[in-house]
Coordinates of N, CA and C and ligand atoms in Angstrom, one line a residue:
X13 N 21.4 -8.7 19.3 CA 20.9 -8.1 18.2 C 19.4 -7.0 18.1
X14 N 19.5 -5.6 18.3 CA 17.8 -5.0 19.2 C 17.6 -5.3 18.2
X15 N 16.6 -4.5 18.8 CA 14.8 -4.6 17.6 C 15.6 -3.2 16.8
X16 N 16.1 -2.7 16.4 CA 16.7 -1.3 15.0 C 17.4 -2.8 14.4
X17 N 18.7 -3.0 15.1 CA 18.9 -4.6 14.2 C 17.6 -5.4 12.9
X18 N 16.2 -5.7 13.2 CA 15.9 -6.5 12.9 C 14.7 -5.0 12.4
X19 N 14.1 -4.3 12.7 CA 13.4 -3.4 12.0 C 14.4 -2.7 10.2
X20 N 15.7 -2.4 11.1 CA 16.3 -1.7 8.9 C 16.7 -4.0 8.6
X21 N 16.2 -4.8 8.9 CA 16.5 -4.8 8.0 C 15.4 -5.2 7.3
X22 N 13.9 -5.5 7.9 CA 13.0 -6.0 7.2 C 12.7 -4.0 5.9
X23 N 12.8 -3.6 6.0 CA 13.1 -1.8 5.6 C 13.6 -0.7 4.4
X24 N 14.8 -2.8 4.8 CA 15.4 -2.3 3.9 C 16.4 -4.0 2.9
X25 N 13.9 -4.8 3.0 CA 14.0 -6.0 2.9 C 15.5 -6.8 2.6
X26 N 16.2 -6.7 3.3 CA 17.5 -8.3 4.2 C 16.7 -8.8 4.6
X27 N 16.0 -9.5 4.6 CA 15.2 -10.8 5.3 C 15.7 -12.4 4.4
X28 N 17.6 -11.8 4.2 CA 17.2 -13.6 3.2 C 17.2 -14.8 4.5
X29 N 16.2 -14.8 5.2 CA 16.0 -15.7 5.7 C 15.3 -16.6 5.0
X30 N 14.2 -15.8 5.1 CA 13.0 -16.0 4.4 C 12.6 -17.0 3.7
X31 N 12.4 -17.6 3.3 CA 11.6 -18.8 2.9 C 10.5 -18.6 1.9
X32 N 10.5 -18.5 0.6 CA 9.6 -18.8 -0.7 C 8.9 -20.1 -0.6
X33 N 9.2 -21.8 0.4 CA 8.4 -22.5 0.1 C 7.6 -22.6 1.2
X34 N 7.3 -23.8 2.4 CA 7.2 -24.6 3.1 C 8.8 -25.7 3.9
X35 N 9.1 -24.5 4.2 CA 10.2 -25.8 4.9 C 9.9 -27.9 5.5
X36 N 10.9 -28.3 4.4 CA 10.9 -30.0 4.0 C 10.8 -29.9 4.8
X37 N 11.6 -30.0 6.2 CA 11.5 -30.9 7.3 C 10.3 -30.0 8.6
X38 N 9.0 -29.0 8.1 CA 8.4 -29.5 9.0 C 6.9 -29.5 8.3
X39 N 7.6 -29.9 6.7 CA 6.0 -30.9 6.7 C 6.1 -32.1 6.5
X40 N 7.6 -32.6 6.1 CA 8.1 -34.2 6.3 C 7.3 -34.6 8.0
X41 N 7.4 -33.7 9.6 CA 7.1 -34.0 10.9 C 6.2 -33.2 10.9
X42 N 5.6 -33.1 10.9 CA 4.3 -32.5 11.4 C 3.5 -33.4 11.9
X43 N 3.4 -34.3 11.5 CA 2.4 -35.3 12.2 C 2.4 -35.9 13.5
X44 N 3.6 -35.9 13.2 CA 4.5 -37.3 13.8 C 5.2 -35.8 15.5
X45 N 4.9 -34.6 14.5 CA 5.3 -33.2 16.2 C 4.5 -33.3 16.8
X46 N 3.1 -33.1 16.1 CA 1.8 -31.9 16.5 C 1.0 -33.3 17.4
X47 N 0.6 -35.2 16.9 CA 0.4 -36.5 17.7 C -1.4 -35.4 17.8
X48 N -1.8 -36.0 18.7 CA -2.7 -36.0 18.7 C -3.5 -34.4 19.5
X49 N -2.3 -33.6 19.7 CA -2.6 -31.8 19.8 C -3.7 -31.5 19.0
X50 N -4.4 -31.0 19.8 CA -5.5 -29.9 18.3 C -5.9 -28.5 18.7
X51 N -4.4 -27.7 20.1 CA -5.1 -26.4 20.7 C -3.9 -26.2 19.4
X52 N -3.4 -24.0 19.3 CA -3.1 -23.7 19.0 C -1.6 -23.9 18.7
X53 N -1.3 -23.3 17.6 CA -0.1 -22.8 17.4 C 0.6 -22.2 17.8
X54 N 1.8 -21.6 18.6 CA 2.3 -20.8 18.5 C 3.9 -20.4 17.4
X55 N 4.2 -19.3 17.5 CA 5.5 -19.3 16.3 C 5.6 -17.6 16.4
X56 N 7.1 -18.0 17.0 CA 7.6 -17.0 18.1 C 8.4 -16.5 16.7
X57 N 9.1 -14.6 16.9 CA 9.9 -14.0 15.8 C 9.5 -14.8 14.5
X58 N 7.8 -14.3 14.2 CA 7.2 -15.7 12.8 C 8.5 -14.6 11.7
X59 N 8.1 -14.0 11.5 CA 8.1 -12.7 10.2 C 7.2 -13.3 9.6
X60 N 6.8 -13.0 7.7 CA 6.3 -13.3 7.0 C 6.4 -14.9 7.4
X61 N 7.1 -15.9 7.2 CA 6.7 -17.4 7.5 C 6.3 -17.6 6.5
X62 N 6.0 -18.3 5.0 CA 5.2 -19.6 4.7 C 4.7 -20.5 5.0
X63 N 5.2 -21.0 6.7 CA 5.1 -22.1 6.7 C 3.7 -22.0 7.8
X64 N 3.2 -20.9 9.1 CA 2.3 -20.3 9.3 C 1.4 -20.6 8.0
X65 N 1.8 -19.7 7.3 CA 0.2 -21.0 6.3 C 0.2 -22.4 5.6
X66 N 1.0 -23.1 6.3 CA 1.0 -24.7 6.4 C 0.1 -24.9 7.4
X67 N 0.9 -24.6 8.5 CA 0.4 -24.9 9.8 C -1.3 -25.0 10.0
X68 N -1.5 -23.3 9.2 CA -2.9 -22.3 8.7 C -3.9 -23.9 8.7
X69 N -3.3 -25.0 7.8 CA -5.1 -25.4 7.6 C -5.2 -27.1 8.2
X70 N -4.2 -27.2 9.3 CA -4.2 -27.9 10.4 C -5.5 -27.5 11.7
X71 N -4.1 -26.1 12.2 CA -4.4 -25.9 13.0 C -4.7 -24.7 12.9
X72 N -4.7 -23.9 14.7 CA -5.2 -22.3 14.9 C -3.1 -21.9 14.6
X73 N -3.3 -20.6 14.6 CA -1.8 -20.1 14.4 C -1.5 -18.9 14.4
X74 N -0.9 -18.8 16.1 CA -0.5 -17.7 16.7 C 0.9 -16.7 16.3
X75 N 1.2 -15.9 15.9 CA 2.8 -15.7 15.7 C 2.6 -14.0 16.4
X76 N 4.5 -13.8 16.8 CA 5.0 -12.7 17.6 C 5.8 -12.2 16.0
X77 N 5.8 -11.0 16.8 CA 6.7 -10.4 15.3 C 6.7 -8.9 15.0
X78 N 8.2 -8.1 16.0 CA 8.9 -7.0 16.4 C 8.1 -6.1 15.0
X79 N 8.2 -6.3 14.5 CA 7.9 -5.3 12.3 C 6.3 -5.6 11.8
X80 N 6.0 -5.0 11.9 CA 4.5 -4.2 11.4 C 4.8 -4.6 10.4
X81 N 5.6 -3.8 9.3 CA 6.4 -4.5 7.9 C 5.8 -5.7 7.9
X82 N 6.0 -6.6 8.5 CA 6.6 -8.0 7.9 C 5.5 -8.6 8.5
X83 N 4.0 -8.2 9.7 CA 3.0 -8.9 9.2 C 2.1 -8.0 8.0
X84 N 1.5 -7.2 8.0 CA 0.7 -6.6 6.3 C 2.1 -6.9 5.4
X85 N 2.3 -7.6 4.8 CA 3.8 -8.7 4.3 C 3.4 -10.1 3.9
X86 N 2.6 -10.4 5.7 CA 2.4 -11.7 4.8 C 1.1 -11.9 4.7
X87 N -0.1 -11.0 5.2 CA -1.2 -10.6 5.1 C -1.8 -10.8 3.0
X88 N -0.6 -9.1 2.8 CA -0.9 -8.5 1.6 C -0.4 -10.3 0.6
X89 N 1.5 -11.1 0.5 CA 1.2 -11.4 -0.6 C 1.2 -13.1 0.1
X90 N 0.1 -13.0 1.5 CA -1.4 -14.5 0.9 C -2.7 -14.1 1.0
X91 N -2.8 -12.7 -0.1 CA -3.6 -12.6 0.0 C -5.3 -13.1 1.0
X92 N -4.9 -12.5 2.2 CA -5.4 -12.6 2.9 C -6.0 -12.1 4.2
X93 N -7.9 -12.1 3.7 CA -8.3 -10.4 4.6 C -7.8 -10.5 6.1
X94 N -7.2 -9.8 6.3 CA -7.8 -9.4 8.0 C -8.0 -8.6 8.5
X95 N -8.6 -8.4 9.8 CA -8.1 -6.8 10.7 C -8.0 -6.5 11.3
X96 N -7.3 -5.1 11.5 CA -6.1 -5.0 12.7 C -6.8 -3.6 14.1
X97 N -6.5 -4.0 15.1 CA -5.8 -3.7 16.6 C -5.5 -3.3 16.7
X98 N -5.5 -2.1 17.6 CA -3.9 -2.1 18.3 C -5.2 -2.2 20.3
X99 N -4.2 -3.0 21.3 CA -4.4 -4.0 21.7 C -3.2 -4.3 22.4
X100 N -3.7 -3.0 23.9 CA -1.8 -2.7 24.4 C -0.3 -2.7 24.3
X101 N 0.3 -3.5 24.5 CA 1.6 -3.7 23.5 C 1.9 -3.8 22.1
X102 N 0.6 -4.6 21.6 CA 0.7 -4.7 20.7 C 0.2 -4.4 19.5
X103 N -0.2 -4.6 18.3 CA -0.7 -5.2 17.0 C -2.0 -6.4 16.0
X104 N -2.6 -5.8 16.3 CA -3.3 -7.7 16.7 C -3.7 -7.8 15.0
X105 N -3.1 -8.4 13.8 CA -3.8 -8.6 13.1 C -4.6 -9.6 13.0
X106 N -6.0 -9.8 12.9 CA -5.7 -11.4 13.3 C -6.8 -11.5 11.6
X107 N -6.7 -12.9 11.2 CA -6.9 -13.3 9.6 C -7.5 -14.6 9.9
X108 N -8.1 -15.5 8.5 CA -8.6 -16.3 9.0 C -7.4 -17.4 9.3
X109 N -8.0 -17.9 10.5 CA -7.3 -19.1 11.3 C -5.8 -18.3 11.7
X110 N -5.1 -17.5 11.2 CA -4.3 -17.0 12.7 C -4.8 -15.6 12.7
X111 N -3.6 -15.3 13.7 CA -3.9 -14.5 14.2 C -2.3 -13.9 14.9
X112 N -1.4 -12.8 14.0 CA -0.1 -12.2 14.2 C -0.4 -11.0 15.4
X113 N 0.5 -11.1 16.8 CA 1.1 -9.6 17.7 C 2.5 -8.9 16.5
X114 N 2.2 -8.6 15.7 CA 3.4 -7.0 16.5 C 2.8 -6.4 17.4
X115 N 5.1 -7.1 18.0 CA 5.4 -6.0 19.2 C 6.2 -7.5 19.4
X116 N 6.9 -6.9 20.9 CA 8.0 -7.8 21.3 C 7.7 -8.5 21.8
X117 N 8.2 -10.1 21.4 CA 7.9 -11.1 21.6 C 8.1 -10.8 23.5
X118 N 9.4 -10.2 24.6 CA 9.1 -10.0 25.3 C 8.0 -9.1 26.4
X119 N 7.8 -8.5 26.0 CA 6.2 -8.9 26.3 C 5.3 -9.5 25.9
X120 N 5.0 -10.3 25.6 CA 4.0 -11.1 25.9 C 3.7 -11.2 27.9
X121 N 2.1 -11.8 27.8 CA 2.1 -12.7 29.4 C 1.5 -14.3 29.1
X122 N 1.1 -14.9 29.9 CA 0.8 -16.4 30.2 C -0.4 -15.8 28.9
X123 N -1.0 -15.2 29.6 CA -2.8 -15.5 28.9 C -2.6 -14.8 27.1
X124 N -1.8 -13.9 27.3 CA -1.1 -14.5 25.0 C -1.6 -15.1 24.7
X125 N -1.1 -16.3 25.4 CA -0.8 -17.8 24.1 C -1.3 -19.0 25.0
X126 N -2.2 -18.2 26.1 CA -3.0 -19.7 26.5 C -3.5 -20.8 25.5
X127 N -4.4 -20.5 24.8 CA -4.8 -21.4 24.1 C -3.7 -22.0 23.2
X128 N -2.4 -21.8 23.5 CA -1.6 -22.9 22.3 C -1.0 -23.6 22.5
X129 N -1.2 -24.8 23.0 CA -0.5 -26.3 23.3 C 0.9 -26.6 22.9
X130 N 1.3 -26.3 21.2 CA 2.4 -26.2 20.6 C 2.9 -24.9 20.3
X131 N 4.5 -25.1 20.2 CA 5.3 -24.0 19.7 C 6.6 -23.9 18.4
X132 N 6.0 -24.0 17.7 CA 6.7 -23.8 15.9 C 8.5 -22.4 16.1
X133 N 9.5 -23.2 16.4 CA 10.2 -21.9 16.4 C 11.7 -22.5 14.9
X134 N 11.7 -21.6 14.2 CA 12.7 -21.9 12.8 C 13.2 -21.3 12.8
X135 N 14.1 -20.7 12.8 CA 15.7 -18.9 12.6 C 15.2 -18.5 13.6
X136 N 14.2 -18.6 15.2 CA 13.7 -17.5 15.6 C 15.0 -17.6 16.5
X137 N 15.3 -19.1 17.3 CA 16.1 -18.9 18.2 C 17.9 -18.6 18.6
X138 N 18.1 -19.5 16.7 CA 19.4 -18.9 16.5 C 19.3 -17.8 15.4
X139 N 18.4 -17.1 15.7 CA 18.8 -15.5 15.7 C 19.5 -14.8 16.5
X140 N 19.2 -15.6 17.5 CA 19.8 -14.2 18.9 C 21.1 -14.6 19.1
X141 N 21.2 -13.6 19.9 CA 23.1 -13.6 19.4 C 21.9 -14.5 21.6
X142 N 24.1 -15.1 21.8 CA 23.7 -15.4 23.9 C 23.1 -15.0 25.2
X143 N 23.2 -14.0 25.0 CA 22.6 -13.2 25.9 C 20.9 -13.1 25.9
X144 N 20.6 -13.1 24.5 CA 19.5 -13.0 24.7 C 18.2 -14.1 24.2
X145 N 19.7 -15.4 23.6 CA 19.0 -16.4 24.0 C 18.4 -17.4 24.8
X146 N 19.3 -17.2 25.7 CA 18.8 -17.4 27.5 C 17.4 -16.2 28.4
X147 N 17.7 -14.8 27.0 CA 16.4 -14.2 28.2 C 15.0 -15.2 26.8
X148 N 15.5 -15.3 26.2 CA 14.3 -15.9 24.7 C 13.5 -17.6 25.3
X149 N 13.9 -17.7 26.0 CA 13.7 -19.7 25.6 C 13.8 -19.2 27.6
X150 N 13.8 -19.0 28.3 CA 13.0 -18.2 29.6 C 11.8 -17.5 29.7
X151 N 11.8 -16.8 28.8 CA 10.3 -16.2 28.0 C 9.6 -17.0 27.5
X152 N 9.7 -17.9 26.9 CA 9.3 -19.4 26.6 C 8.7 -20.1 27.7
X153 N 9.5 -20.5 28.0 CA 9.2 -21.7 29.4 C 8.2 -20.6 30.6
X154 N 8.7 -19.9 30.4 CA 7.3 -18.9 31.6 C 5.6 -18.2 31.3
X155 N 6.4 -18.0 29.8 CA 4.6 -17.7 29.0 C 3.9 -19.4 29.2
X156 N 4.4 -20.7 28.7 CA 3.8 -22.2 28.0 C 3.8 -22.8 29.3
X157 N 3.1 -23.9 30.2 CA 2.9 -24.9 30.7 C 4.0 -25.9 30.1
X158 N 4.6 -26.0 31.2 CA 4.7 -28.3 31.4 C 3.6 -29.2 30.4
X159 N 4.5 -29.2 29.5 CA 3.0 -30.3 28.2 C 3.0 -29.6 26.8
X160 N 3.4 -28.0 27.5 CA 3.7 -27.8 25.7 C 4.9 -28.3 24.4
X161 N 5.0 -28.6 23.5 CA 5.5 -29.5 22.7 C 6.2 -28.7 21.1
X162 N 7.7 -28.2 21.8 CA 8.0 -27.1 20.9 C 9.1 -28.7 20.7
X163 N 8.2 -27.8 18.7 CA 9.7 -28.1 17.0 C 10.0 -26.6 17.3
X164 N 11.1 -27.6 17.3 CA 13.0 -26.3 17.1 C 14.0 -27.3 16.3
X165 N 14.3 -25.6 15.0 CA 14.6 -26.1 14.2 C 15.8 -25.4 14.2
X166 N 17.2 -26.0 14.7 CA 18.4 -25.9 15.4 C 20.0 -25.6 14.0
X167 N 20.1 -25.3 14.6 CA 22.0 -25.1 13.5 C 22.4 -25.4 13.3
X168 N 24.0 -26.2 12.9 CA 25.2 -26.2 13.7 C 26.1 -27.1 12.1
X169 N 26.9 -25.5 13.1 CA 28.8 -25.3 11.3 C 29.5 -24.8 12.6
X170 N 31.0 -25.3 12.1 CA 32.1 -25.7 13.0 C 32.0 -23.7 13.9
X171 N 32.6 -23.7 14.4 CA 32.9 -23.5 16.0 C 33.3 -21.6 15.1
X172 N 33.7 -20.9 15.7 CA 33.6 -19.4 14.8 C 34.2 -19.6 13.7
X173 N 33.8 -20.0 12.6 CA 33.6 -19.3 11.0 C 32.8 -18.5 10.9
X174 N 32.1 -18.4 11.5 CA 30.7 -17.3 10.8 C 30.6 -16.6 11.8
X175 N 30.2 -15.0 12.1 CA 29.6 -14.8 13.3 C 28.6 -14.5 13.9
X176 N 27.0 -15.3 12.8 CA 25.8 -14.6 12.8 C 26.1 -13.2 12.7
X177 N 24.4 -13.5 12.8 CA 22.5 -14.9 12.4 C 22.6 -14.9 11.8
X178 N 22.4 -16.7 10.9 CA 21.9 -16.8 12.8 C 23.3 -17.6 12.7
X179 N 22.9 -17.4 14.6 CA 24.7 -18.8 14.7 C 24.1 -20.2 14.8
X180 N 24.6 -20.6 15.6 CA 25.4 -21.7 15.8 C 24.6 -22.1 17.2
X181 N 23.5 -23.1 16.9 CA 23.3 -23.6 18.9 C 22.8 -24.8 18.8
X182 N 24.0 -25.9 19.3 CA 24.4 -27.4 19.5 C 23.4 -28.5 20.5
X183 N 23.8 -29.0 20.4 CA 22.7 -29.7 21.6 C 23.3 -29.7 23.1
X184 N 24.6 -28.8 23.1 CA 24.9 -28.8 24.1 C 24.0 -28.2 25.3
X185 N 24.1 -26.6 23.5 CA 23.0 -25.6 24.3 C 21.9 -25.6 24.3
X186 N 21.3 -26.2 23.3 CA 20.2 -27.2 23.2 C 19.7 -27.7 25.5
X187 N 20.7 -28.8 25.2 CA 20.1 -29.6 26.9 C 20.6 -28.4 27.3
X188 N 21.2 -27.6 27.6 CA 22.1 -26.6 28.5 C 20.6 -25.8 29.4
X189 N 20.3 -25.1 28.3 CA 18.8 -23.8 27.8 C 17.7 -24.6 28.5
X190 N 17.5 -25.9 28.0 CA 16.0 -26.5 28.4 C 16.1 -27.7 29.3
X191 N 17.7 -27.1 30.3 CA 17.6 -29.0 31.5 C 16.0 -28.9 32.3
X192 N 15.7 -30.5 32.4 CA 14.8 -30.8 32.9 C 13.5 -30.7 31.8
X193 N 13.6 -30.9 30.6 CA 12.3 -30.4 29.4 C 12.3 -31.8 28.9
X194 N 11.8 -32.4 28.5 CA 12.2 -33.6 27.2 C 12.4 -32.9 26.4
X195 N 13.9 -33.7 26.0 CA 13.8 -33.8 24.3 C 14.4 -34.7 24.2
X196 N 13.9 -34.2 22.7 CA 14.5 -35.8 21.6 C 15.1 -34.9 19.9
X197 N 16.8 -35.8 19.7 CA 16.7 -34.8 18.6 C 16.3 -35.7 17.0
X198 N 15.3 -35.3 16.9 CA 15.1 -36.4 15.0 C 15.9 -36.1 15.0
X199 N 16.4 -35.7 14.0 CA 16.9 -35.8 12.8 C 18.6 -34.4 12.2
X200 N 18.5 -34.8 12.0 CA 19.5 -33.5 11.3 C 19.5 -34.4 9.8
X201 N 19.7 -32.5 9.2 CA 19.5 -32.6 7.6 C 20.9 -31.8 7.6
X202 N 21.8 -32.4 6.8 CA 23.2 -31.6 6.0 C 22.8 -31.0 4.9
X203 N 22.8 -30.0 5.2 CA 23.1 -28.8 3.4 C 24.0 -28.5 3.0
X204 N 24.5 -30.2 2.0 CA 25.3 -30.3 1.2 C 26.0 -28.8 0.3
X205 N 24.8 -27.3 -0.1 CA 25.6 -26.5 -0.5 C 25.8 -25.4 0.3
X206 N 25.7 -25.3 2.1 CA 25.7 -24.8 2.3 C 24.4 -23.6 2.3
X207 N 23.9 -23.6 1.8 CA 22.6 -23.0 2.2 C 21.5 -22.6 2.7
X208 N 21.9 -21.6 3.6 CA 20.7 -20.7 5.1 C 19.5 -20.1 4.1
X209 N 18.3 -20.0 3.6 CA 17.5 -20.0 3.2 C 18.3 -19.5 1.5
X210 N 17.5 -18.1 1.7 CA 18.4 -17.0 0.4 C 19.8 -17.2 0.4
X211 N 20.6 -17.9 1.6 CA 22.0 -17.1 1.7 C 22.7 -18.7 2.1
X212 N 23.7 -18.0 1.0 CA 24.9 -19.0 1.1 C 25.8 -18.6 2.0
X213 N 26.2 -19.3 2.6 CA 27.2 -19.6 4.8 C 27.8 -19.9 4.2
X214 N 29.4 -19.0 4.9 CA 30.9 -19.1 4.2 C 31.1 -20.4 5.2
X215 N 31.0 -21.4 5.6 CA 30.5 -22.9 6.5 C 32.0 -23.8 5.8
X216 N 32.1 -24.6 5.6 CA 33.0 -26.1 5.5 C 32.2 -26.6 6.0
X217 N 30.8 -27.3 6.5 CA 29.9 -28.1 6.8 C 28.6 -27.1 7.7
X218 N 27.4 -27.8 6.5 CA 26.7 -27.1 8.2 C 25.3 -27.6 7.9
X219 N 23.8 -28.0 8.7 CA 23.2 -28.9 8.7 C 22.0 -28.3 9.5
X220 N 20.9 -28.1 9.6 CA 19.8 -28.7 10.2 C 19.9 -29.1 11.0
X221 N 19.1 -28.7 11.8 CA 19.1 -30.1 13.0 C 18.2 -30.7 13.9
X222 N 16.5 -31.2 14.1 CA 15.4 -30.6 14.4 C 15.3 -31.4 15.7
X223 N 14.7 -30.2 17.3 CA 14.4 -31.6 17.7 C 12.6 -31.1 18.1
X224 N 12.5 -32.4 18.7 CA 10.8 -32.0 19.4 C 11.6 -32.1 21.0
X225 N 11.0 -30.9 21.8 CA 10.7 -30.5 23.0 C 10.0 -30.8 24.3
X226 N 9.9 -31.3 25.1 CA 8.4 -30.6 26.2 C 8.9 -30.6 27.2
X227 N 8.0 -28.8 27.2 CA 8.6 -27.9 27.7 C 8.1 -28.4 29.6
Ligands
LIG320 C1 15.8 -15.0 11.6 S1 14.0 -14.0 11.1 C2 13.6 -16.1 11.2 C3 11.3 -15.2 10.9 C4 10.7 -16.4 10.9 N1 11.1 -17.5 12.0 C5 11.4 -17.1 9.6 O1 11.9 -18.4 9.8 O2 11.2 -17.2 9.1 C6 14.0 -13.2 12.6 C7 12.5 -12.5 12.7 O3 12.7 -12.2 14.3 C8 12.6 -11.1 14.7 N2 12.6 -10.3 15.8 C9 14.0 -10.5 16.6 N3 13.8 -9.9 17.8 C10 12.5 -9.5 18.3 C11 11.6 -9.5 19.9 N4 12.3 -9.3 20.4 N5 10.1 -9.8 19.2 C12 9.0 -10.1 18.3 N6 9.9 -10.5 17.3 C13 11.7 -10.1 17.3 C14 12.2 -10.3 13.5 O4 11.7 -9.2 13.1 C15 12.8 -11.5 12.4 O5 11.6 -11.0 12.0

């Protein structure tokens, strides 16, 4: 998926991945994931996810999102004051306990994210085609030092039933991408109605799978 694809989604309000509530698996597993870590939480490809509102209650959040429209909507819909400033390749939206960098995730460098020791990925990895997925994980692994804890919500459905996005990313693919990292497959949540946020996927079985991955 190229940048144009995502800008079109936002411009035409085709954001079927967006959830109006906190993700139940995040609220359920948050304390277990975070443990005693107090560093900031990085949310790649964050959209205007409400999950950032949940995380912001206890941790500072840094999000990165291609679409300025998504960033504007996040602050507007949550009625949060925000300062906006252009910094290098990004537009920085600074609110209380949350900062969103509008721009390309692949243009980030390690300095931009150095205060973060946790990463929350919901609908980022699974939104990317296999070639960009590979690049995405390489970029994550180059931005963050080892020991950084990623919570990944992946998606599984029978092979080739739909084209995606969202794409199926199974355990074998997670293991391949995060080769050498400590990977824990924490929980499998079967979605009997095949509903993924606002969309019903035409698949015969669907499950969200949570991983804790130590880079
Ligand atoms: C499927 S959505 C998921 C959004 C969010 N994680 C959520 O759970 O609602 C994927 C998001 O990634 C953003 N995106 C895609 N490529 C990106 C890139 N290279 N840099 C930053 N954001 C990107 C899109 O604009 C879109 O908002």
